[in-house]
Amino acid sequence: MTITHEGHNRARRRREARTGLAFVAPFALLFLVTFVIPIAVSIRSSFYRAKPSGGGLYGGGELVDTFVGAENYAQVLGNRLFWDGMGRVLLFGAVQIPVMIGAALALALLLDSLLVRRVTIFRLGYFLPYAIPGVVAALVWTYIYSPRMSPINQALEAVGGGIDFFAPGTILGSMANMTTWTFTGYNMLIFLAALQAIPGDLYEAARIDGASEWAVVRRIKVPLVGRAAMLAVLLSIIGTIQLFNEPTVLAAVNPWMGKAYTPMMMAYNSMTGGVSPSGAGPASAISIVMAIGAGLLAAGYAFLQRKTV
Amino acid sequence: MSSRTARTTGSLAAAVSLSLVAACSSGTPAGPSSAPASSAAPATPVSIEYLHRLPDGEGMTKVADIVAKWNAEHPDVQVTATKFDGKAAEMVTKLEADIKAGTAPCLAQAGYAEVPSLFTRGLLEDVTTDAEKYRSNFSEGAFTLMTVGGTAVGLPQDGGPLVYYYNKAEFDQLGLQVPTTAEEFTAAAAKAAEKGKYIAAFQPDEAQYSLSAQAAAAGATWYSADNDQWKVDASGAATQKVAAFWQTLLDSKSAIVENRWGDGFKKALTDQKLIGTIGAAWEAPLLAGDMAGSPNEGQWAVAQLPQLGDAPMSGPDGGSGVVVLKGCPAPAQAMEFNNWFNTQIDGLVSQGLVVAAKGAMTTPEPVKAFYGGQDVFAELAKANEALNPNFPYIPTFPAIGADMAQAADRAGKGEGKVADIFTAAQQASVASLKDAGLPVAG
């Protein structure tokens, strides 16, 4: 009796395990194919370099993958192009992220307040720029910025002004404006979701205690969206390190930007042969150094945040 | 030529293509299976795939139509042509992946300046024996550009010799003659500038191709073999003539500075502020298109490039051929089609190409009309004949463009000298060859 019972149990457990695995399988498979394998491949590739098999001017017309140890990494870390690019994205992030997060929080607080009616329309409206593909948005902005056709400059010229959006000292700001436009609505949604999860009793209690709307915002709402803010900032840091669409589109009309204006552009152009050393090995090494950099920054931020909160 | 045309026609459009890379690389076009024709079953037709970047625009003889003609006449060799909508460099990356996966097409378009790079990367088949059979059908210079150290890897399609485009009506009005030497050019430019007109545009974004071609026209050979090592001479005496030529124009403010693919260039043309420009042969229909509907129509003309060096010569700015890719199961049949396709002069001319095949080209009507009835293609063919025959490229040539464009931008702004562009080319050439593990002197 006990034996059959146990056997029955075991069979059921096995059946449950099978069902569970079947449910996990689609995720696990996709995760493996689109995530784990590509990462493993690029890590491996970052230790190899395709080298000419033969001698002569054209290297024999055949490349062989050769293990080069940390050579690719050494070249990335010693390459001024890479650090210049890193410097640009860091400067970009240091200015753009606080502005964007601040704007997103302000918009979310506005929508969450009782001041705004028809929240859905505004929510959708602010979010809309995010729904436009990055390259398309960058093209539209390039037109708006373009020195001779810019509608902004045409208006400014009428009053004797004009801004060169493509000047080397200005272009980072022009790009920051593009990404802020795209991502503010997205981050606002994160904040709005957090705000709407705050129990109404808290507000009620505060009001009974005589708190003003402003005090409610400062003492209840802002502290309680802290976790959401952390998420938004972490995502922004990672996104900034990987800045690619905007500089690539702008570089098409601003050749002075070169092919390594940001580290991601450098990785891409190393892959296609526009930046030397080129090939999958050097390109992978750049990507992995970038990933480590983004990870360190994100971890550093999370650490500081936890310490202060 | 067209790989460059397609790459740059609207620099913005090129950027759009970025978003398409993923889509483009996700598979080879559907077509008949490319199983090799086994000698045991000669009845099975051979399938050849051909990846190109020709414009296939309005009013042109479509590539598909030309290929359909071949397919009708050759039931045993069936060709599928597919257009790659993206940048040349992206197509190469795609082909590299396809070759590794064994799914690459047999034939693909490749720019002359990129052929050595493709060869070194192990993407090309040695088809010297087959190429020799068709050699006499093509101009010798173009045929040589499809060889790498004596190994033929395909056949040439079109050339991009530099010529001089100018607005004849405006020149007449200013009392200017078409300049035939660098000295005459700078003198004419100064005279035009006094009247607020410019007969030349300095184009930082085209520095790599246009200025290297001008150096070639001045008699330079940037890359040569020395003791089985590359000898790089991108800033030598002949090249310095080009540097001095542009420095004079920039210092005297008698050339405007505009990126070729920026909106300012087109605006300067349509406003008739820019009334002359040094450009590649493949720009003839592009310039006509840029200025369509403006008073410029019918006023322009094409002349040979002014003599920049010791002898009148032109230089190669673009141009491309069709290479046979590694692993092609039927290289002989592929080359047979390659030869046939690239000798379809009328169809290729309609695509805006100055063909590499020998034979007379008829200027398409719209082009003729824009250039005041001139037999434009006869003039372009003359430039093709005048190409510097000795201007091979290094396998890492694609990697030196960014440094040149950046130096050119500084020169255009007066923050640097034109000569710095060639110093940058010299340094980037040597460094990239070393990075690629290829032998280089110095």
XYZ file of C-alpha atoms in Angstrom, chain B residues 19-418:
400
model
C 18.129 49.067 -39.610
C 17.829 46.679 -42.500
C 21.061 44.868 -41.903
C 19.441 42.348 -39.667
C 16.775 41.665 -42.219
C 19.270 41.479 -45.026
C 21.557 39.082 -43.250
C 18.838 36.722 -42.261
C 19.020 34.556 -45.304
C 19.818 34.197 -48.897
C 17.012 34.934 -51.300
C 14.723 32.156 -52.233
C 15.707 30.639 -55.495
C 16.467 27.372 -57.115
C 18.746 25.289 -54.953
C 22.361 25.880 -55.750
C 23.367 22.262 -55.857
C 26.540 21.824 -57.852
C 26.015 20.406 -61.286
C 27.512 16.996 -61.084
C 29.223 15.782 -64.215
C 27.207 12.589 -63.991
C 23.953 14.447 -64.569
C 24.578 17.160 -67.131
C 20.842 17.639 -67.581
C 20.485 19.393 -64.209
C 20.751 23.133 -64.809
C 23.439 24.981 -62.843
C 22.088 27.679 -60.537
C 24.083 30.856 -60.073
C 23.182 33.572 -57.590
C 24.372 37.123 -58.160
C 24.222 39.776 -55.429
C 24.477 43.338 -56.722
C 24.046 46.921 -55.592
C 23.051 48.516 -58.891
C 20.486 51.316 -58.566
C 17.682 49.663 -60.604
C 15.940 53.042 -60.719
C 13.120 54.572 -62.706
C 13.619 54.372 -66.484
C 16.610 52.016 -66.249
C 16.827 48.596 -67.834
C 16.260 46.470 -64.743
C 18.930 43.961 -63.762
C 16.208 41.321 -63.546
C 15.284 41.955 -67.202
C 18.870 41.639 -68.373
C 19.243 38.422 -66.390
C 15.932 37.080 -67.751
C 17.369 37.404 -71.245
C 20.364 35.278 -70.238
C 18.160 32.688 -68.572
C 16.024 32.360 -71.689
C 19.097 31.768 -73.842
C 20.855 29.481 -71.370
C 18.502 26.847 -69.970
C 21.478 24.992 -68.493
C 22.784 27.952 -66.443
C 20.036 29.723 -64.537
C 20.918 32.967 -62.770
C 19.079 34.665 -59.910
C 20.029 38.305 -59.332
C 19.293 39.922 -55.978
C 19.794 43.558 -54.994
C 21.480 44.242 -51.651
C 19.999 47.347 -50.061
C 22.727 48.501 -47.773
C 26.249 49.795 -47.538
C 29.099 48.057 -49.315
C 30.825 47.267 -46.024
C 27.660 45.607 -44.713
C 27.365 43.460 -47.808
C 30.918 42.250 -47.265
C 30.138 41.334 -43.650
C 27.072 39.431 -44.824
C 29.048 37.607 -47.526
C 31.733 36.681 -45.015
C 29.132 35.069 -42.770
C 27.439 33.365 -45.736
C 30.702 31.915 -46.966
C 31.400 30.452 -43.521
C 27.894 28.983 -43.507
C 28.258 27.686 -47.066
C 25.253 29.656 -48.310
C 27.015 32.433 -50.204
C 26.048 33.387 -53.753
C 28.490 32.667 -56.581
C 28.811 36.235 -57.801
C 28.796 39.561 -55.994
C 29.517 43.170 -56.811
C 32.663 44.590 -55.234
C 34.327 47.995 -55.476
C 37.827 47.993 -56.983
C 39.217 49.508 -53.782
C 37.633 46.678 -51.772
C 38.746 43.740 -53.946
C 42.156 43.276 -52.250
C 40.440 43.417 -48.847
C 37.978 40.696 -49.868
C 40.784 38.567 -51.250
C 42.853 38.810 -48.079
C 39.814 37.954 -45.998
C 39.575 34.709 -47.927
C 36.294 35.473 -49.653
C 37.334 35.153 -53.295
C 37.929 32.330 -55.715
C 40.925 32.264 -58.052
C 39.403 32.349 -61.559
C 42.507 33.381 -63.483
C 42.121 30.705 -66.191
C 38.514 31.631 -66.958
C 39.176 35.366 -66.704
C 41.947 35.151 -69.307
C 39.382 33.895 -71.859
C 37.397 37.117 -71.522
C 40.277 39.522 -70.933
C 40.137 41.071 -74.403
C 36.500 42.163 -73.879
C 37.458 44.692 -71.208
C 39.679 47.728 -70.893
C 43.071 46.626 -69.648
C 43.174 48.995 -66.655
C 39.822 47.821 -65.346
C 40.721 44.174 -65.859
C 43.883 44.698 -63.789
C 41.835 46.155 -60.938
C 40.047 42.798 -60.698
C 43.328 41.007 -60.177
C 45.201 40.685 -56.910
C 48.921 40.174 -57.302
C 48.357 38.507 -60.700
C 45.429 36.359 -59.568
C 42.146 37.251 -61.307
C 39.127 37.108 -59.002
C 36.364 38.317 -61.323
C 35.616 40.713 -64.174
C 35.254 44.490 -64.172
C 31.879 46.172 -64.547
C 32.325 49.941 -64.580
C 34.847 52.665 -63.998
C 34.803 55.888 -61.989
C 37.435 58.083 -63.640
C 37.513 61.664 -62.411
C 36.244 64.306 -64.816
C 35.361 67.972 -64.539
C 31.701 69.013 -64.533
C 30.933 72.675 -65.120
C 28.110 75.043 -65.961
C 29.009 76.173 -69.468
C 26.522 79.038 -69.572
C 27.876 80.499 -66.329
C 31.467 80.035 -67.484
C 30.685 81.904 -70.712
C 29.036 84.697 -68.792
C 32.093 85.104 -66.550
C 34.394 84.896 -69.550
C 36.064 81.729 -68.232
C 37.684 78.990 -70.281
C 37.536 75.402 -69.084
C 40.827 75.016 -67.182
C 43.164 72.318 -68.472
C 45.935 72.625 -65.872
C 46.096 73.192 -62.108
C 47.426 76.734 -62.666
C 44.638 77.644 -65.066
C 42.191 76.142 -62.604
C 43.298 78.198 -59.591
C 43.373 81.355 -61.737
C 39.853 80.731 -63.054
C 38.641 79.894 -59.542
C 39.977 83.184 -58.196
C 38.303 85.105 -61.027
C 34.966 83.367 -60.408
C 35.204 83.875 -56.644
C 35.419 87.634 -57.181
C 31.937 87.394 -58.663
C 30.681 85.190 -55.827
C 30.797 82.012 -57.926
C 32.812 78.870 -57.259
C 34.200 76.445 -59.804
C 35.206 73.801 -57.250
C 33.966 72.271 -54.021
C 36.281 70.765 -51.422
C 34.448 67.667 -50.158
C 35.699 66.349 -46.788
C 33.365 63.338 -46.809
C 34.778 62.141 -50.147
C 38.400 62.686 -49.126
C 39.384 59.034 -49.270
C 38.137 58.232 -52.759
C 38.225 61.603 -54.470
C 41.583 62.803 -53.168
C 43.277 59.418 -53.656
C 41.968 59.469 -57.234
C 43.303 62.998 -57.721
C 46.671 61.847 -56.401
C 46.535 59.029 -58.951
C 45.713 61.575 -61.646
C 48.763 63.565 -60.556
C 50.844 60.451 -61.203
C 51.092 59.022 -57.692
C 51.165 55.321 -56.874
C 50.268 54.991 -53.230
C 50.909 51.297 -52.834
C 53.564 49.197 -54.465
C 55.466 45.991 -53.808
C 59.012 46.157 -52.566
C 60.792 42.929 -51.624
C 57.449 41.214 -51.038
C 56.453 43.990 -48.655
C 54.015 46.836 -49.115
C 55.644 50.165 -49.743
C 53.249 52.984 -48.829
C 53.730 56.341 -50.505
C 50.530 58.292 -49.823
C 52.208 61.634 -49.225
C 54.966 61.704 -51.806
C 55.872 64.342 -54.382
C 53.033 63.664 -56.859
C 50.442 63.624 -54.071
C 51.824 66.891 -52.678
C 50.870 68.560 -55.968
C 47.232 67.777 -55.178
C 47.704 69.058 -51.620
C 49.188 72.322 -52.896
C 46.415 72.675 -55.500
C 43.652 72.508 -52.890
C 45.571 74.496 -50.308
C 45.811 77.360 -52.811
C 42.089 77.149 -53.530
C 41.201 77.052 -49.820
C 43.641 79.793 -48.764
C 42.368 82.152 -51.441
C 38.792 81.206 -50.561
C 38.116 80.381 -54.198
C 36.598 76.959 -53.479
C 33.622 76.284 -51.275
C 33.795 73.602 -48.599
C 30.808 71.258 -48.696
C 30.339 67.586 -47.974
C 29.411 65.814 -51.192
C 26.442 64.098 -49.560
C 25.287 66.985 -47.375
C 22.377 69.210 -48.310
C 24.675 72.213 -48.702
C 26.313 70.809 -51.827
C 23.032 70.323 -53.611
C 21.821 73.750 -52.543
C 25.012 75.439 -53.815
C 24.445 73.720 -57.175
C 20.786 74.598 -57.539
C 21.475 78.192 -56.425
C 24.184 78.391 -59.117
C 26.723 79.476 -56.545
C 28.721 76.341 -57.319
C 29.230 76.220 -61.087
C 31.848 73.500 -61.403
C 32.982 70.387 -59.564
C 35.553 67.652 -59.886
C 33.660 64.381 -59.764
C 33.664 60.735 -60.749
C 32.099 59.575 -64.023
C 29.231 57.928 -62.134
C 28.198 61.343 -60.857
C 27.001 62.465 -64.308
C 23.413 61.225 -63.843
C 23.486 62.058 -60.111
C 24.364 65.710 -60.700
C 21.671 65.904 -63.353
C 19.217 64.473 -60.840
C 20.326 66.855 -58.080
C 19.736 69.853 -60.304
C 16.586 68.623 -62.055
C 13.977 71.343 -62.337
C 16.479 74.183 -61.786
C 17.725 76.686 -64.397
C 20.878 74.531 -64.592
C 19.168 72.103 -66.962
C 20.837 72.107 -70.351
C 23.611 74.428 -69.142
C 26.149 71.936 -67.836
C 28.937 70.124 -69.657
C 31.604 67.516 -68.972
C 35.321 68.019 -69.624
C 38.467 66.073 -68.878
C 40.062 66.568 -65.469
C 42.608 69.409 -65.548
C 46.157 68.134 -65.618
C 47.295 67.850 -61.984
C 50.692 66.238 -62.538
C 53.315 65.983 -65.222
C 50.986 64.444 -67.798
C 47.243 64.658 -68.436
C 45.731 61.693 -66.594
C 42.661 60.769 -64.604
C 42.344 58.775 -61.406
C 39.975 56.037 -60.265
C 37.234 57.275 -57.926
C 35.130 54.187 -57.353
C 34.108 51.698 -59.965
C 33.428 48.062 -59.382
C 33.446 44.583 -60.761
C 31.777 41.254 -60.156
C 33.810 38.784 -58.101
C 33.459 35.016 -57.812
C 33.026 34.084 -54.168
C 34.825 31.296 -52.413
C 33.015 27.986 -52.526
C 31.172 28.705 -55.775
C 30.402 25.238 -57.123
C 30.394 26.309 -60.762
C 33.046 29.001 -61.269
C 33.352 28.406 -65.010
C 29.629 28.950 -65.638
C 29.617 31.858 -63.210
C 32.406 33.508 -65.183
C 30.601 32.845 -68.440
C 27.610 34.774 -67.113
C 29.903 37.372 -65.558
C 31.399 38.078 -68.973
C 28.023 38.150 -70.705
C 26.396 40.407 -68.133
C 29.234 42.925 -68.029
C 29.244 43.239 -71.802
C 25.517 44.178 -71.910
C 26.608 47.748 -72.543
C 23.231 49.393 -73.222
C 21.565 47.924 -70.147
C 24.471 48.837 -67.874
C 24.727 52.354 -69.305
C 21.040 52.799 -68.509
C 21.978 52.041 -64.883
C 24.294 55.055 -65.009
C 27.496 53.061 -65.410
C 30.535 53.919 -67.476
C 31.166 50.346 -68.502
C 34.526 48.632 -68.364
C 33.665 46.543 -71.422
C 35.030 47.659 -74.777
C 32.426 49.071 -77.134
C 30.499 52.220 -77.842
C 28.194 53.660 -75.175
C 25.135 55.677 -76.118
C 24.395 58.568 -73.787
C 20.876 58.146 -72.358
C 18.484 60.922 -73.461
C 17.836 62.536 -70.028
C 21.578 62.788 -69.349
C 22.194 64.228 -72.818
C 19.479 66.836 -72.280
C 20.912 68.032 -68.979
C 24.384 68.434 -70.460
C 23.223 70.583 -73.372
C 23.143 67.776 -75.927
C 26.731 66.692 -75.268
C 27.712 63.075 -75.941
C 28.543 62.728 -72.257
C 29.435 59.042 -72.296
C 31.971 59.575 -75.077
C 33.714 62.127 -72.863
C 33.547 59.788 -69.858
C 34.930 56.927 -71.935
C 37.844 59.180 -72.871
C 38.523 59.760 -69.178
C 38.377 56.010 -68.609
C 41.110 55.597 -71.229
C 43.209 58.223 -69.449
C 43.195 56.460 -66.054
C 46.478 56.123 -64.205
C 47.196 52.459 -64.966
C 49.194 51.911 -61.808
C 47.127 52.581 -58.712
C 46.512 49.330 -56.830
C 44.882 49.308 -53.394
C 45.978 47.659 -50.174
C 43.783 45.058 -48.433
C 43.127 47.491 -45.575
C 42.140 50.452 -47.758
C 38.598 50.558 -46.252
C 40.149 51.279 -42.831
C 41.907 54.527 -43.777
C 38.838 56.556 -44.791
C 37.794 57.890 -41.397
C 41.208 59.383 -40.621
C 41.333 61.053 -44.038
C 37.815 62.485 -43.725
C 38.585 63.857 -40.265
C 41.792 65.515 -41.485
C 39.918 66.851 -44.528
C 37.258 68.356 -42.319
C 39.943 70.206 -40.350
C 41.609 71.391 -43.559
C 38.267 72.652 -44.833
C 37.729 74.627 -41.636
C 41.224 76.083 -41.792
C 42.263 74.200 -38.646
C 44.686 72.031 -40.565
C 46.411 71.730 -43.911
C 45.403 69.682 -46.940
